[in-house]
Amino acid sequence: VRVTAYYTRSPGSTLASAENWNSTSNEEGDGNAYVVTGSSEDNLSMVHDLGLKAGFDHPLTDVHHFRYGASYQYHRYIPQRRYENYAGNGTERFYTDNDAVDRLYHGHEASLYFEDEMTFSGRFSANAGLRYTIFGVPGKVYHSVEPRAAVKYSIGRSVSLKASYTEMSQFNHSISSIYLDLPTGLMMPSTANVKPMHSRQVAAGVYTDLPHHLHLNVEGFWKTMDNILEYDGLGVFFPPLDRWESSFATGKGRAFGAELDFGYRTPATEINLYYTLSWNQRRFDRFYADWYRDRNDNRHKITVTATHRLSEKIDLYMAWHY
């Protein structure tokens, strides 16, 4: 039995600011007067979480191993945005316009889960589980049932086949008004008008242990996503905080592909080469009535990692990504 209580405070997005200015020179009398005009914007998104969770581990028989538990989390979102328009003469500023928008959102999340790890023989094993989640916000309560299952079949000592199915709901939305990966977005919760995201994923693969400490794994996957948000407003650097629920369209996503993992592993050294071939697509009928490539659609990915243990206290690590 394990019971954990925790509190976390973290920025949903780091502090981001943008400032534009220009200067002009006007000749008056026997001197020059410099006038500086400009504007600045600041964006900060804070998320507070307070939670309690308990987990139970219950080996029942040689075949069934039960795990179950419950959790509760209180979420507090505090997004903030401020902007100013000003003018100055080089020594002091005269603020002509300034405004601040602050919002406060509360969310209550409770969940129950149960899983059974089953070992039927030396060749076949399975894991079946179910998670039920409730997420409550003012004016709306969302219910989510998330089944999960995985099976493994061993062919001899060096080859195994694995397959899995997973469903998951996400109640946090990372919103941004631009495609660049900058800290200008906001972390927002699902609301009475914005539904949680939901995904379903199927994966299957072949895993092999080769001679000379080598291994080769190949896995394919198919994933679908619902209630994804995409910005559908005027061109702005920061997402509109006071009307974000109406400025984002809701659509679908899908991702599929395969990954190859080839590696060398000893107690002191581990080297892995990963190659991923994948497609990542979106469909928003308000933008385009068909599937199109997502901004995170990367057809080919290659990653090389290496770790070497010099002693019990010192490890060397290297990674290269293309």
PDB file of C-alpha atoms in Angstrom:
ATOM      1  CA  VAL A   1       0.000   0.000   0.000  1.00  0.00           C
ATOM      2  CA  ARG A   2       1.338   3.446  -0.896  1.00  0.00           C
ATOM      3  CA  VAL A   3      -0.332   6.769  -0.046  1.00  0.00           C
ATOM      4  CA  THR A   4       1.100  10.042  -1.379  1.00  0.00           C
ATOM      5  CA  ALA A   5       0.102  13.667  -0.855  1.00  0.00           C
ATOM      6  CA  TYR A   6       1.687  16.398  -2.959  1.00  0.00           C
ATOM      7  CA  TYR A   7       1.536  20.043  -4.020  1.00  0.00           C
ATOM      8  CA  THR A   8       3.155  21.494  -7.135  1.00  0.00           C
ATOM      9  CA  ARG A   9       3.389  25.046  -8.436  1.00  0.00           C
ATOM     10  CA  SER A  10       4.757  25.483 -11.911  1.00  0.00           C
ATOM     11  CA  PRO A  11       4.456  27.832 -14.887  1.00  0.00           C
ATOM     12  CA  GLY A  12       2.264  26.381 -17.576  1.00  0.00           C
ATOM     13  CA  SER A  13       4.397  28.503 -19.885  1.00  0.00           C
ATOM     14  CA  THR A  14       7.428  30.512 -18.873  1.00  0.00           C
ATOM     15  CA  LEU A  15       7.267  34.277 -18.653  1.00  0.00           C
ATOM     16  CA  ALA A  16       7.231  35.711 -22.153  1.00  0.00           C
ATOM     17  CA  SER A  17       7.372  39.364 -23.156  1.00  0.00           C
ATOM     18  CA  ALA A  18       7.504  41.301 -26.411  1.00  0.00           C
ATOM     19  CA  GLU A  19       8.385  44.949 -26.867  1.00  0.00           C
ATOM     20  CA  ASN A  20       8.336  47.193 -29.946  1.00  0.00           C
ATOM     21  CA  TRP A  21       9.576  50.773 -30.077  1.00  0.00           C
ATOM     22  CA  ASN A  22      10.635  53.514 -32.467  1.00  0.00           C
ATOM     23  CA  SER A  23      12.046  57.005 -32.120  1.00  0.00           C
ATOM     24  CA  THR A  24      11.708  60.277 -34.004  1.00  0.00           C
ATOM     25  CA  SER A  25      13.617  63.538 -33.829  1.00  0.00           C
ATOM     26  CA  ASN A  26      11.842  66.908 -33.958  1.00  0.00           C
ATOM     27  CA  GLU A  27      13.865  70.117 -34.199  1.00  0.00           C
ATOM     28  CA  GLU A  28      12.438  72.819 -31.962  1.00  0.00           C
ATOM     29  CA  GLY A  29      14.189  76.142 -31.351  1.00  0.00           C
ATOM     30  CA  ASP A  30      17.863  75.637 -30.615  1.00  0.00           C
ATOM     31  CA  GLY A  31      17.717  71.977 -29.654  1.00  0.00           C
ATOM     32  CA  ASN A  32      16.410  68.556 -30.584  1.00  0.00           C
ATOM     33  CA  ALA A  33      13.593  66.767 -28.762  1.00  0.00           C
ATOM     34  CA  TYR A  34      13.586  62.985 -29.139  1.00  0.00           C
ATOM     35  CA  VAL A  35      10.256  61.213 -28.842  1.00  0.00           C
ATOM     36  CA  VAL A  36      10.182  57.461 -28.236  1.00  0.00           C
ATOM     37  CA  THR A  37       6.954  55.497 -28.703  1.00  0.00           C
ATOM     38  CA  GLY A  38       6.507  51.816 -28.075  1.00  0.00           C
ATOM     39  CA  SER A  39       4.402  48.998 -26.708  1.00  0.00           C
ATOM     40  CA  SER A  40       5.083  45.973 -24.538  1.00  0.00           C
ATOM     41  CA  GLU A  41       3.221  42.772 -23.716  1.00  0.00           C
ATOM     42  CA  ASP A  42       3.806  40.212 -20.966  1.00  0.00           C
ATOM     43  CA  ASN A  43       2.338  36.747 -20.648  1.00  0.00           C
ATOM     44  CA  LEU A  44       2.431  34.395 -17.640  1.00  0.00           C
ATOM     45  CA  SER A  45       0.545  31.146 -17.035  1.00  0.00           C
ATOM     46  CA  MET A  46       0.724  29.515 -13.592  1.00  0.00           C
ATOM     47  CA  VAL A  47      -0.707  26.129 -12.633  1.00  0.00           C
ATOM     48  CA  HIS A  48      -1.143  24.924  -9.036  1.00  0.00           C
ATOM     49  CA  ASP A  49      -1.887  21.274  -8.221  1.00  0.00           C
ATOM     50  CA  LEU A  50      -2.816  19.793  -4.859  1.00  0.00           C
ATOM     51  CA  GLY A  51      -3.352  16.040  -4.782  1.00  0.00           C
ATOM     52  CA  LEU A  52      -3.700  12.840  -2.820  1.00  0.00           C
ATOM     53  CA  LYS A  53      -3.332   9.313  -4.229  1.00  0.00           C
ATOM     54  CA  ALA A  54      -3.309   5.781  -2.864  1.00  0.00           C
ATOM     55  CA  GLY A  55      -2.216   2.580  -4.579  1.00  0.00           C
ATOM     56  CA  PHE A  56      -2.597  -1.071  -3.571  1.00  0.00           C
ATOM     57  CA  ASP A  57      -0.528  -4.036  -4.780  1.00  0.00           C
ATOM     58  CA  HIS A  58      -2.219  -7.407  -4.296  1.00  0.00           C
ATOM     59  CA  PRO A  59      -0.636 -10.635  -5.631  1.00  0.00           C
ATOM     60  CA  LEU A  60      -3.584 -13.030  -5.583  1.00  0.00           C
ATOM     61  CA  THR A  61      -2.282 -16.213  -7.248  1.00  0.00           C
ATOM     62  CA  ASP A  62       0.566 -17.291  -9.474  1.00  0.00           C
ATOM     63  CA  VAL A  63      -1.569 -16.218 -12.437  1.00  0.00           C
ATOM     64  CA  HIS A  64      -3.211 -12.966 -11.264  1.00  0.00           C
ATOM     65  CA  HIS A  65      -1.469  -9.928  -9.773  1.00  0.00           C
ATOM     66  CA  PHE A  66      -3.914  -7.099  -8.951  1.00  0.00           C
ATOM     67  CA  ARG A  67      -3.079  -3.399  -8.703  1.00  0.00           C
ATOM     68  CA  TYR A  68      -5.729  -0.795  -7.898  1.00  0.00           C
ATOM     69  CA  GLY A  69      -6.034   2.634  -6.374  1.00  0.00           C
ATOM     70  CA  ALA A  70      -7.603   6.088  -6.383  1.00  0.00           C
ATOM     71  CA  SER A  71      -6.464   9.684  -6.658  1.00  0.00           C
ATOM     72  CA  TYR A  72      -7.790  13.222  -6.289  1.00  0.00           C
ATOM     73  CA  GLN A  73      -6.295  16.437  -7.677  1.00  0.00           C
ATOM     74  CA  TYR A  74      -7.300  20.053  -7.269  1.00  0.00           C
ATOM     75  CA  HIS A  75      -6.127  22.220 -10.197  1.00  0.00           C
ATOM     76  CA  ARG A  76      -5.828  25.988 -10.084  1.00  0.00           C
ATOM     77  CA  TYR A  77      -4.982  27.882 -13.301  1.00  0.00           C
ATOM     78  CA  ILE A  78      -3.937  31.541 -13.191  1.00  0.00           C
ATOM     79  CA  PRO A  79      -3.182  32.905 -16.683  1.00  0.00           C
ATOM     80  CA  GLN A  80      -2.168  36.574 -16.908  1.00  0.00           C
ATOM     81  CA  ARG A  81      -1.574  39.022 -19.738  1.00  0.00           C
ATOM     82  CA  ARG A  82      -0.539  42.693 -19.591  1.00  0.00           C
ATOM     83  CA  TYR A  83       0.237  45.245 -22.268  1.00  0.00           C
ATOM     84  CA  GLU A  84       1.235  48.908 -22.351  1.00  0.00           C
ATOM     85  CA  ASN A  85       1.474  51.655 -24.988  1.00  0.00           C
ATOM     86  CA  TYR A  86       3.778  54.517 -24.063  1.00  0.00           C
ATOM     87  CA  ALA A  87       5.667  57.543 -25.283  1.00  0.00           C
ATOM     88  CA  GLY A  88       8.778  59.183 -23.864  1.00  0.00           C
ATOM     89  CA  ASN A  89      11.403  61.827 -24.474  1.00  0.00           C
ATOM     90  CA  GLY A  90      14.502  59.807 -23.679  1.00  0.00           C
ATOM     91  CA  THR A  91      14.564  60.522 -19.935  1.00  0.00           C
ATOM     92  CA  GLU A  92      11.036  59.573 -18.887  1.00  0.00           C
ATOM     93  CA  ARG A  93       8.059  57.638 -20.183  1.00  0.00           C
ATOM     94  CA  PHE A  94       4.465  58.789 -20.480  1.00  0.00           C
ATOM     95  CA  TYR A  95       2.082  55.829 -20.440  1.00  0.00           C
ATOM     96  CA  THR A  96      -0.756  56.436 -22.852  1.00  0.00           C
ATOM     97  CA  ASP A  97      -2.601  53.143 -22.572  1.00  0.00           C
ATOM     98  CA  ASN A  98      -2.258  50.048 -20.417  1.00  0.00           C
ATOM     99  CA  ASP A  99      -4.459  47.121 -19.536  1.00  0.00           C
ATOM    100  CA  ALA A 100      -4.275  43.806 -17.705  1.00  0.00           C
ATOM    101  CA  VAL A 101      -6.317  40.629 -18.085  1.00  0.00           C
ATOM    102  CA  ASP A 102      -6.256  37.976 -15.364  1.00  0.00           C
ATOM    103  CA  ARG A 103      -8.292  34.802 -15.181  1.00  0.00           C
ATOM    104  CA  LEU A 104      -8.779  32.134 -12.527  1.00  0.00           C
ATOM    105  CA  TYR A 105      -9.962  28.599 -13.275  1.00  0.00           C
ATOM    106  CA  HIS A 106     -10.630  25.738 -10.859  1.00  0.00           C
ATOM    107  CA  GLY A 107     -10.765  22.057 -11.673  1.00  0.00           C
ATOM    108  CA  HIS A 108     -11.398  18.934  -9.584  1.00  0.00           C
ATOM    109  CA  GLU A 109     -10.149  15.598 -10.900  1.00  0.00           C
ATOM    110  CA  ALA A 110     -10.816  12.218  -9.255  1.00  0.00           C
ATOM    111  CA  SER A 111     -10.002   8.784 -10.637  1.00  0.00           C
ATOM    112  CA  LEU A 112     -10.176   5.070  -9.866  1.00  0.00           C
ATOM    113  CA  TYR A 113      -8.065   2.425 -11.569  1.00  0.00           C
ATOM    114  CA  PHE A 114      -7.722  -1.349 -11.593  1.00  0.00           C
ATOM    115  CA  GLU A 115      -5.374  -3.666 -13.486  1.00  0.00           C
ATOM    116  CA  ASP A 116      -4.681  -7.385 -13.543  1.00  0.00           C
ATOM    117  CA  GLU A 117      -1.255  -8.620 -14.584  1.00  0.00           C
ATOM    118  CA  MET A 118      -1.712 -12.214 -15.777  1.00  0.00           C
ATOM    119  CA  THR A 119       0.959 -14.817 -16.425  1.00  0.00           C
ATOM    120  CA  PHE A 120      -0.532 -17.944 -17.984  1.00  0.00           C
ATOM    121  CA  SER A 121       2.688 -19.739 -18.909  1.00  0.00           C
ATOM    122  CA  GLY A 122       6.318 -19.102 -19.673  1.00  0.00           C
ATOM    123  CA  ARG A 123       5.286 -17.944 -23.156  1.00  0.00           C
ATOM    124  CA  PHE A 124       2.078 -15.932 -22.757  1.00  0.00           C
ATOM    125  CA  SER A 125       1.270 -13.011 -20.453  1.00  0.00           C
ATOM    126  CA  ALA A 126      -1.269 -10.180 -20.477  1.00  0.00           C
ATOM    127  CA  ASN A 127      -2.218  -7.020 -18.632  1.00  0.00           C
ATOM    128  CA  ALA A 128      -5.770  -5.675 -18.602  1.00  0.00           C
ATOM    129  CA  GLY A 129      -6.840  -2.511 -16.821  1.00  0.00           C
ATOM    130  CA  LEU A 130      -9.544   0.122 -16.556  1.00  0.00           C
ATOM    131  CA  ARG A 131      -9.382   3.725 -15.359  1.00  0.00           C
ATOM    132  CA  TYR A 132     -12.417   5.889 -14.584  1.00  0.00           C
ATOM    133  CA  THR A 133     -11.947   9.654 -14.247  1.00  0.00           C
ATOM    134  CA  ILE A 134     -14.248  12.520 -13.283  1.00  0.00           C
ATOM    135  CA  PHE A 135     -13.249  16.111 -14.056  1.00  0.00           C
ATOM    136  CA  GLY A 136     -15.442  18.880 -12.661  1.00  0.00           C
ATOM    137  CA  VAL A 137     -15.392  22.576 -13.591  1.00  0.00           C
ATOM    138  CA  PRO A 138     -18.030  25.268 -12.988  1.00  0.00           C
ATOM    139  CA  GLY A 139     -21.069  24.357 -15.080  1.00  0.00           C
ATOM    140  CA  LYS A 140     -19.871  20.961 -16.309  1.00  0.00           C
ATOM    141  CA  VAL A 141     -18.742  17.505 -15.137  1.00  0.00           C
ATOM    142  CA  TYR A 142     -16.893  15.208 -17.562  1.00  0.00           C
ATOM    143  CA  HIS A 143     -16.711  11.420 -17.227  1.00  0.00           C
ATOM    144  CA  SER A 144     -14.036   9.327 -18.899  1.00  0.00           C
ATOM    145  CA  VAL A 145     -13.652   5.530 -19.091  1.00  0.00           C
ATOM    146  CA  GLU A 146     -10.176   4.485 -20.229  1.00  0.00           C
ATOM    147  CA  PRO A 147      -9.584   0.781 -20.977  1.00  0.00           C
ATOM    148  CA  ARG A 148      -6.036  -0.493 -21.425  1.00  0.00           C
ATOM    149  CA  ALA A 149      -4.746  -3.903 -22.488  1.00  0.00           C
ATOM    150  CA  ALA A 150      -1.418  -5.454 -23.447  1.00  0.00           C
ATOM    151  CA  VAL A 151      -0.429  -8.983 -24.441  1.00  0.00           C
ATOM    152  CA  LYS A 152       2.963 -10.648 -24.913  1.00  0.00           C
ATOM    153  CA  TYR A 153       3.812 -13.964 -26.534  1.00  0.00           C
ATOM    154  CA  SER A 154       7.368 -15.328 -26.420  1.00  0.00           C
ATOM    155  CA  ILE A 155       8.756 -17.415 -29.276  1.00  0.00           C
ATOM    156  CA  GLY A 156      11.677 -19.157 -27.676  1.00  0.00           C
ATOM    157  CA  ARG A 157      14.065 -17.158 -25.500  1.00  0.00           C
ATOM    158  CA  SER A 158      15.055 -14.457 -27.966  1.00  0.00           C
ATOM    159  CA  VAL A 159      11.884 -13.410 -29.829  1.00  0.00           C
ATOM    160  CA  SER A 160       8.618 -12.030 -28.451  1.00  0.00           C
ATOM    161  CA  LEU A 161       5.485 -10.498 -29.942  1.00  0.00           C
ATOM    162  CA  LYS A 162       3.697  -7.630 -28.169  1.00  0.00           C
ATOM    163  CA  ALA A 163       0.462  -5.752 -28.795  1.00  0.00           C
ATOM    164  CA  SER A 164      -1.387  -3.074 -26.823  1.00  0.00           C
ATOM    165  CA  TYR A 165      -4.469  -0.865 -26.839  1.00  0.00           C
ATOM    166  CA  THR A 166      -4.786   2.338 -24.778  1.00  0.00           C
ATOM    167  CA  GLU A 167      -7.345   5.100 -24.306  1.00  0.00           C
ATOM    168  CA  MET A 168      -6.554   8.330 -22.489  1.00  0.00           C
ATOM    169  CA  SER A 169      -8.249  11.654 -21.714  1.00  0.00           C
ATOM    170  CA  GLN A 170      -6.417  14.923 -21.158  1.00  0.00           C
ATOM    171  CA  PHE A 171      -8.109  17.833 -19.386  1.00  0.00           C
ATOM    172  CA  ASN A 172      -5.307  20.379 -19.905  1.00  0.00           C
ATOM    173  CA  HIS A 173      -4.979  22.314 -23.167  1.00  0.00           C
ATOM    174  CA  SER A 174      -1.767  23.972 -24.299  1.00  0.00           C
ATOM    175  CA  ILE A 175      -2.989  26.834 -26.506  1.00  0.00           C
ATOM    176  CA  SER A 176      -0.931  29.030 -28.785  1.00  0.00           C
ATOM    177  CA  SER A 177      -1.736  31.564 -31.500  1.00  0.00           C
ATOM    178  CA  ILE A 178       1.428  30.920 -33.546  1.00  0.00           C
ATOM    179  CA  TYR A 179       3.182  27.841 -34.928  1.00  0.00           C
ATOM    180  CA  LEU A 180       6.620  28.718 -33.546  1.00  0.00           C
ATOM    181  CA  ASP A 181       7.737  26.911 -30.394  1.00  0.00           C
ATOM    182  CA  LEU A 182       7.994  29.982 -28.170  1.00  0.00           C
ATOM    183  CA  PRO A 183       6.973  30.454 -24.497  1.00  0.00           C
ATOM    184  CA  THR A 184       3.973  32.568 -25.511  1.00  0.00           C
ATOM    185  CA  GLY A 185       1.260  29.954 -25.048  1.00  0.00           C
ATOM    186  CA  LEU A 186      -1.038  29.326 -22.129  1.00  0.00           C
ATOM    187  CA  MET A 187      -2.054  26.249 -20.172  1.00  0.00           C
ATOM    188  CA  MET A 188      -5.848  26.174 -19.911  1.00  0.00           C
ATOM    189  CA  PRO A 189      -8.281  23.609 -18.473  1.00  0.00           C
ATOM    190  CA  SER A 190     -11.292  22.057 -20.094  1.00  0.00           C
ATOM    191  CA  THR A 191     -14.352  24.206 -19.409  1.00  0.00           C
ATOM    192  CA  ALA A 192     -18.098  23.989 -19.904  1.00  0.00           C
ATOM    193  CA  ASN A 193     -17.495  25.068 -23.526  1.00  0.00           C
ATOM    194  CA  VAL A 194     -14.213  23.244 -24.238  1.00  0.00           C
ATOM    195  CA  LYS A 195     -14.251  19.447 -24.055  1.00  0.00           C
ATOM    196  CA  PRO A 196     -11.300  17.327 -22.907  1.00  0.00           C
ATOM    197  CA  MET A 197      -9.007  15.747 -25.480  1.00  0.00           C
ATOM    198  CA  HIS A 198      -9.286  12.000 -25.948  1.00  0.00           C
ATOM    199  CA  SER A 199      -6.952   9.567 -27.695  1.00  0.00           C
ATOM    200  CA  ARG A 200      -6.966   5.901 -28.722  1.00  0.00           C
ATOM    201  CA  GLN A 201      -3.806   4.047 -29.674  1.00  0.00           C
ATOM    202  CA  VAL A 202      -3.066   0.572 -31.025  1.00  0.00           C
ATOM    203  CA  ALA A 203       0.519  -0.703 -31.175  1.00  0.00           C
ATOM    204  CA  ALA A 204       2.157  -4.014 -32.072  1.00  0.00           C
ATOM    205  CA  GLY A 205       5.717  -5.123 -32.573  1.00  0.00           C
ATOM    206  CA  VAL A 206       8.426  -7.764 -32.674  1.00  0.00           C
ATOM    207  CA  TYR A 207      11.228  -7.717 -30.083  1.00  0.00           C
ATOM    208  CA  THR A 208      14.387  -9.794 -30.497  1.00  0.00           C
ATOM    209  CA  ASP A 209      17.554 -10.436 -28.497  1.00  0.00           C
ATOM    210  CA  LEU A 210      20.535 -11.047 -30.785  1.00  0.00           C
ATOM    211  CA  PRO A 211      23.980 -12.483 -30.067  1.00  0.00           C
ATOM    212  CA  HIS A 212      26.848 -10.310 -28.806  1.00  0.00           C
ATOM    213  CA  HIS A 213      24.604  -8.202 -26.525  1.00  0.00           C
ATOM    214  CA  LEU A 214      22.574  -6.820 -29.451  1.00  0.00           C
ATOM    215  CA  HIS A 215      18.805  -6.345 -29.773  1.00  0.00           C
ATOM    216  CA  LEU A 216      16.458  -5.362 -32.581  1.00  0.00           C
ATOM    217  CA  ASN A 217      12.872  -4.185 -32.026  1.00  0.00           C
ATOM    218  CA  VAL A 218      10.308  -3.064 -34.598  1.00  0.00           C
ATOM    219  CA  GLU A 219       6.937  -1.608 -33.575  1.00  0.00           C
ATOM    220  CA  GLY A 220       4.069  -0.027 -35.479  1.00  0.00           C
ATOM    221  CA  PHE A 221       1.333   2.245 -34.087  1.00  0.00           C
ATOM    222  CA  TRP A 222      -1.944   3.955 -34.996  1.00  0.00           C
ATOM    223  CA  LYS A 223      -3.338   6.777 -32.873  1.00  0.00           C
ATOM    224  CA  THR A 224      -6.494   8.884 -33.148  1.00  0.00           C
ATOM    225  CA  MET A 225      -7.222  12.111 -31.241  1.00  0.00           C
ATOM    226  CA  ASP A 226     -10.462  14.038 -30.647  1.00  0.00           C
ATOM    227  CA  ASN A 227     -11.241  17.565 -29.402  1.00  0.00           C
ATOM    228  CA  ILE A 228      -7.889  19.060 -30.404  1.00  0.00           C
ATOM    229  CA  LEU A 229      -7.756  22.873 -30.345  1.00  0.00           C
ATOM    230  CA  GLU A 230      -6.326  25.103 -33.083  1.00  0.00           C
ATOM    231  CA  TYR A 231      -6.261  28.914 -33.158  1.00  0.00           C
ATOM    232  CA  ASP A 232      -8.845  30.484 -35.479  1.00  0.00           C
ATOM    233  CA  GLY A 233      -8.580  34.220 -34.829  1.00  0.00           C
ATOM    234  CA  LEU A 234      -6.759  37.349 -35.881  1.00  0.00           C
ATOM    235  CA  GLY A 235      -2.981  37.388 -36.069  1.00  0.00           C
ATOM    236  CA  VAL A 236      -1.653  38.073 -32.567  1.00  0.00           C
ATOM    237  CA  PHE A 237       1.572  37.153 -30.798  1.00  0.00           C
ATOM    238  CA  PHE A 238      -0.148  36.046 -27.582  1.00  0.00           C
ATOM    239  CA  PRO A 239      -3.397  34.029 -27.553  1.00  0.00           C
ATOM    240  CA  PRO A 240      -6.435  36.096 -26.507  1.00  0.00           C
ATOM    241  CA  LEU A 241      -6.876  35.390 -22.822  1.00  0.00           C
ATOM    242  CA  ASP A 242     -10.313  36.958 -22.375  1.00  0.00           C
ATOM    243  CA  ARG A 243     -11.968  35.167 -25.342  1.00  0.00           C
ATOM    244  CA  TRP A 244      -9.850  32.070 -25.897  1.00  0.00           C
ATOM    245  CA  GLU A 245     -12.805  29.655 -25.740  1.00  0.00           C
ATOM    246  CA  SER A 246     -14.331  31.207 -28.878  1.00  0.00           C
ATOM    247  CA  SER A 247     -11.016  31.795 -30.691  1.00  0.00           C
ATOM    248  CA  PHE A 248     -10.050  28.131 -31.019  1.00  0.00           C
ATOM    249  CA  ALA A 249     -11.601  25.597 -33.363  1.00  0.00           C
ATOM    250  CA  THR A 250     -12.102  21.940 -32.425  1.00  0.00           C
ATOM    251  CA  GLY A 251     -10.881  19.168 -34.692  1.00  0.00           C
ATOM    252  CA  LYS A 252      -9.441  15.680 -34.958  1.00  0.00           C
ATOM    253  CA  GLY A 253      -5.981  14.203 -35.332  1.00  0.00           C
ATOM    254  CA  ARG A 254      -4.347  10.954 -36.289  1.00  0.00           C
ATOM    255  CA  ALA A 255      -0.785   9.660 -36.197  1.00  0.00           C
ATOM    256  CA  PHE A 256       0.644   6.412 -37.490  1.00  0.00           C
ATOM    257  CA  GLY A 257       3.963   4.884 -38.385  1.00  0.00           C
ATOM    258  CA  ALA A 258       6.680   2.541 -37.189  1.00  0.00           C
ATOM    259  CA  GLU A 259       9.855   2.701 -35.102  1.00  0.00           C
ATOM    260  CA  LEU A 260      13.003   0.592 -35.294  1.00  0.00           C
ATOM    261  CA  ASP A 261      15.271   0.204 -32.249  1.00  0.00           C
ATOM    262  CA  PHE A 262      18.709  -1.387 -32.720  1.00  0.00           C
ATOM    263  CA  GLY A 263      21.069  -1.439 -29.776  1.00  0.00           C
ATOM    264  CA  TYR A 264      23.982  -2.852 -27.823  1.00  0.00           C
ATOM    265  CA  ARG A 265      23.710  -3.363 -24.070  1.00  0.00           C
ATOM    266  CA  THR A 266      26.127  -4.526 -21.369  1.00  0.00           C
ATOM    267  CA  PRO A 267      26.165  -3.750 -17.625  1.00  0.00           C
ATOM    268  CA  ALA A 268      28.535  -0.828 -18.279  1.00  0.00           C
ATOM    269  CA  THR A 269      27.691   0.377 -21.791  1.00  0.00           C
ATOM    270  CA  GLU A 270      24.466   0.943 -23.715  1.00  0.00           C
ATOM    271  CA  ILE A 271      24.185   2.251 -27.290  1.00  0.00           C
ATOM    272  CA  ASN A 272      20.866   2.649 -29.129  1.00  0.00           C
ATOM    273  CA  LEU A 273      19.917   3.693 -32.637  1.00  0.00           C
ATOM    274  CA  TYR A 274      16.277   4.683 -33.236  1.00  0.00           C
ATOM    275  CA  TYR A 275      14.647   5.319 -36.597  1.00  0.00           C
ATOM    276  CA  THR A 276      11.024   6.498 -36.812  1.00  0.00           C
ATOM    277  CA  LEU A 277       8.849   6.744 -39.909  1.00  0.00           C
ATOM    278  CA  SER A 278       5.622   8.538 -38.997  1.00  0.00           C
ATOM    279  CA  TRP A 279       2.702  10.609 -40.243  1.00  0.00           C
ATOM    280  CA  ASN A 280       0.902  13.200 -38.098  1.00  0.00           C
ATOM    281  CA  GLN A 281      -2.271  14.707 -39.542  1.00  0.00           C
ATOM    282  CA  ARG A 282      -5.136  16.989 -38.530  1.00  0.00           C
ATOM    283  CA  ARG A 283      -8.654  17.663 -39.736  1.00  0.00           C
ATOM    284  CA  PHE A 284     -10.508  20.893 -38.911  1.00  0.00           C
ATOM    285  CA  ASP A 285     -13.559  21.386 -41.101  1.00  0.00           C
ATOM    286  CA  ARG A 286     -13.473  25.144 -40.397  1.00  0.00           C
ATOM    287  CA  PHE A 287     -10.067  25.280 -42.102  1.00  0.00           C
ATOM    288  CA  TYR A 288     -10.072  22.495 -44.702  1.00  0.00           C
ATOM    289  CA  ALA A 289     -12.513  19.634 -45.338  1.00  0.00           C
ATOM    290  CA  ASP A 290      -9.863  16.912 -45.491  1.00  0.00           C
ATOM    291  CA  TRP A 291      -6.804  15.628 -43.645  1.00  0.00           C
ATOM    292  CA  TYR A 292      -3.648  17.768 -43.815  1.00  0.00           C
ATOM    293  CA  ARG A 293      -0.163  17.580 -42.331  1.00  0.00           C
ATOM    294  CA  ASP A 294       0.238  18.841 -38.786  1.00  0.00           C
ATOM    295  CA  ARG A 295       3.020  21.254 -37.864  1.00  0.00           C
ATOM    296  CA  ASN A 296       4.638  18.408 -35.870  1.00  0.00           C
ATOM    297  CA  ASP A 297       4.574  16.061 -38.858  1.00  0.00           C
ATOM    298  CA  ASN A 298       8.169  14.801 -39.159  1.00  0.00           C
ATOM    299  CA  ARG A 299       8.430  12.001 -41.690  1.00  0.00           C
ATOM    300  CA  HIS A 300      11.839  10.651 -40.685  1.00  0.00           C
ATOM    301  CA  LYS A 301      13.541  10.793 -37.291  1.00  0.00           C
ATOM    302  CA  ILE A 302      16.931   9.374 -36.344  1.00  0.00           C
ATOM    303  CA  THR A 303      18.227   9.328 -32.770  1.00  0.00           C
ATOM    304  CA  VAL A 304      21.469   7.886 -31.402  1.00  0.00           C
ATOM    305  CA  THR A 305      22.119   7.620 -27.654  1.00  0.00           C
ATOM    306  CA  ALA A 306      25.090   6.202 -25.756  1.00  0.00           C
ATOM    307  CA  THR A 307      25.698   5.723 -22.029  1.00  0.00           C
ATOM    308  CA  HIS A 308      28.845   4.438 -20.340  1.00  0.00           C
ATOM    309  CA  ARG A 309      29.286   3.902 -16.605  1.00  0.00           C
ATOM    310  CA  LEU A 310      32.780   4.832 -15.439  1.00  0.00           C
ATOM    311  CA  SER A 311      32.041   4.082 -11.790  1.00  0.00           C
ATOM    312  CA  GLU A 312      29.129   3.855  -9.363  1.00  0.00           C
ATOM    313  CA  LYS A 313      28.986   7.668  -9.223  1.00  0.00           C
ATOM    314  CA  ILE A 314      29.959   8.771 -12.743  1.00  0.00           C
ATOM    315  CA  ASP A 315      28.121   8.108 -16.025  1.00  0.00           C
ATOM    316  CA  LEU A 316      28.883   9.520 -19.466  1.00  0.00           C
ATOM    317  CA  TYR A 317      25.919  10.231 -21.745  1.00  0.00           C
ATOM    318  CA  MET A 318      25.672  11.342 -25.395  1.00  0.00           C
ATOM    319  CA  ALA A 319      22.709  11.888 -27.718  1.00  0.00           C
ATOM    320  CA  TRP A 320      22.338  12.954 -31.351  1.00  0.00           C
ATOM    321  CA  HIS A 321      19.012  13.687 -33.014  1.00  0.00           C
ATOM    322  CA  TYR A 322      18.240  14.287 -36.663  1.00  0.00           C
TER     323      TYR A 322
END
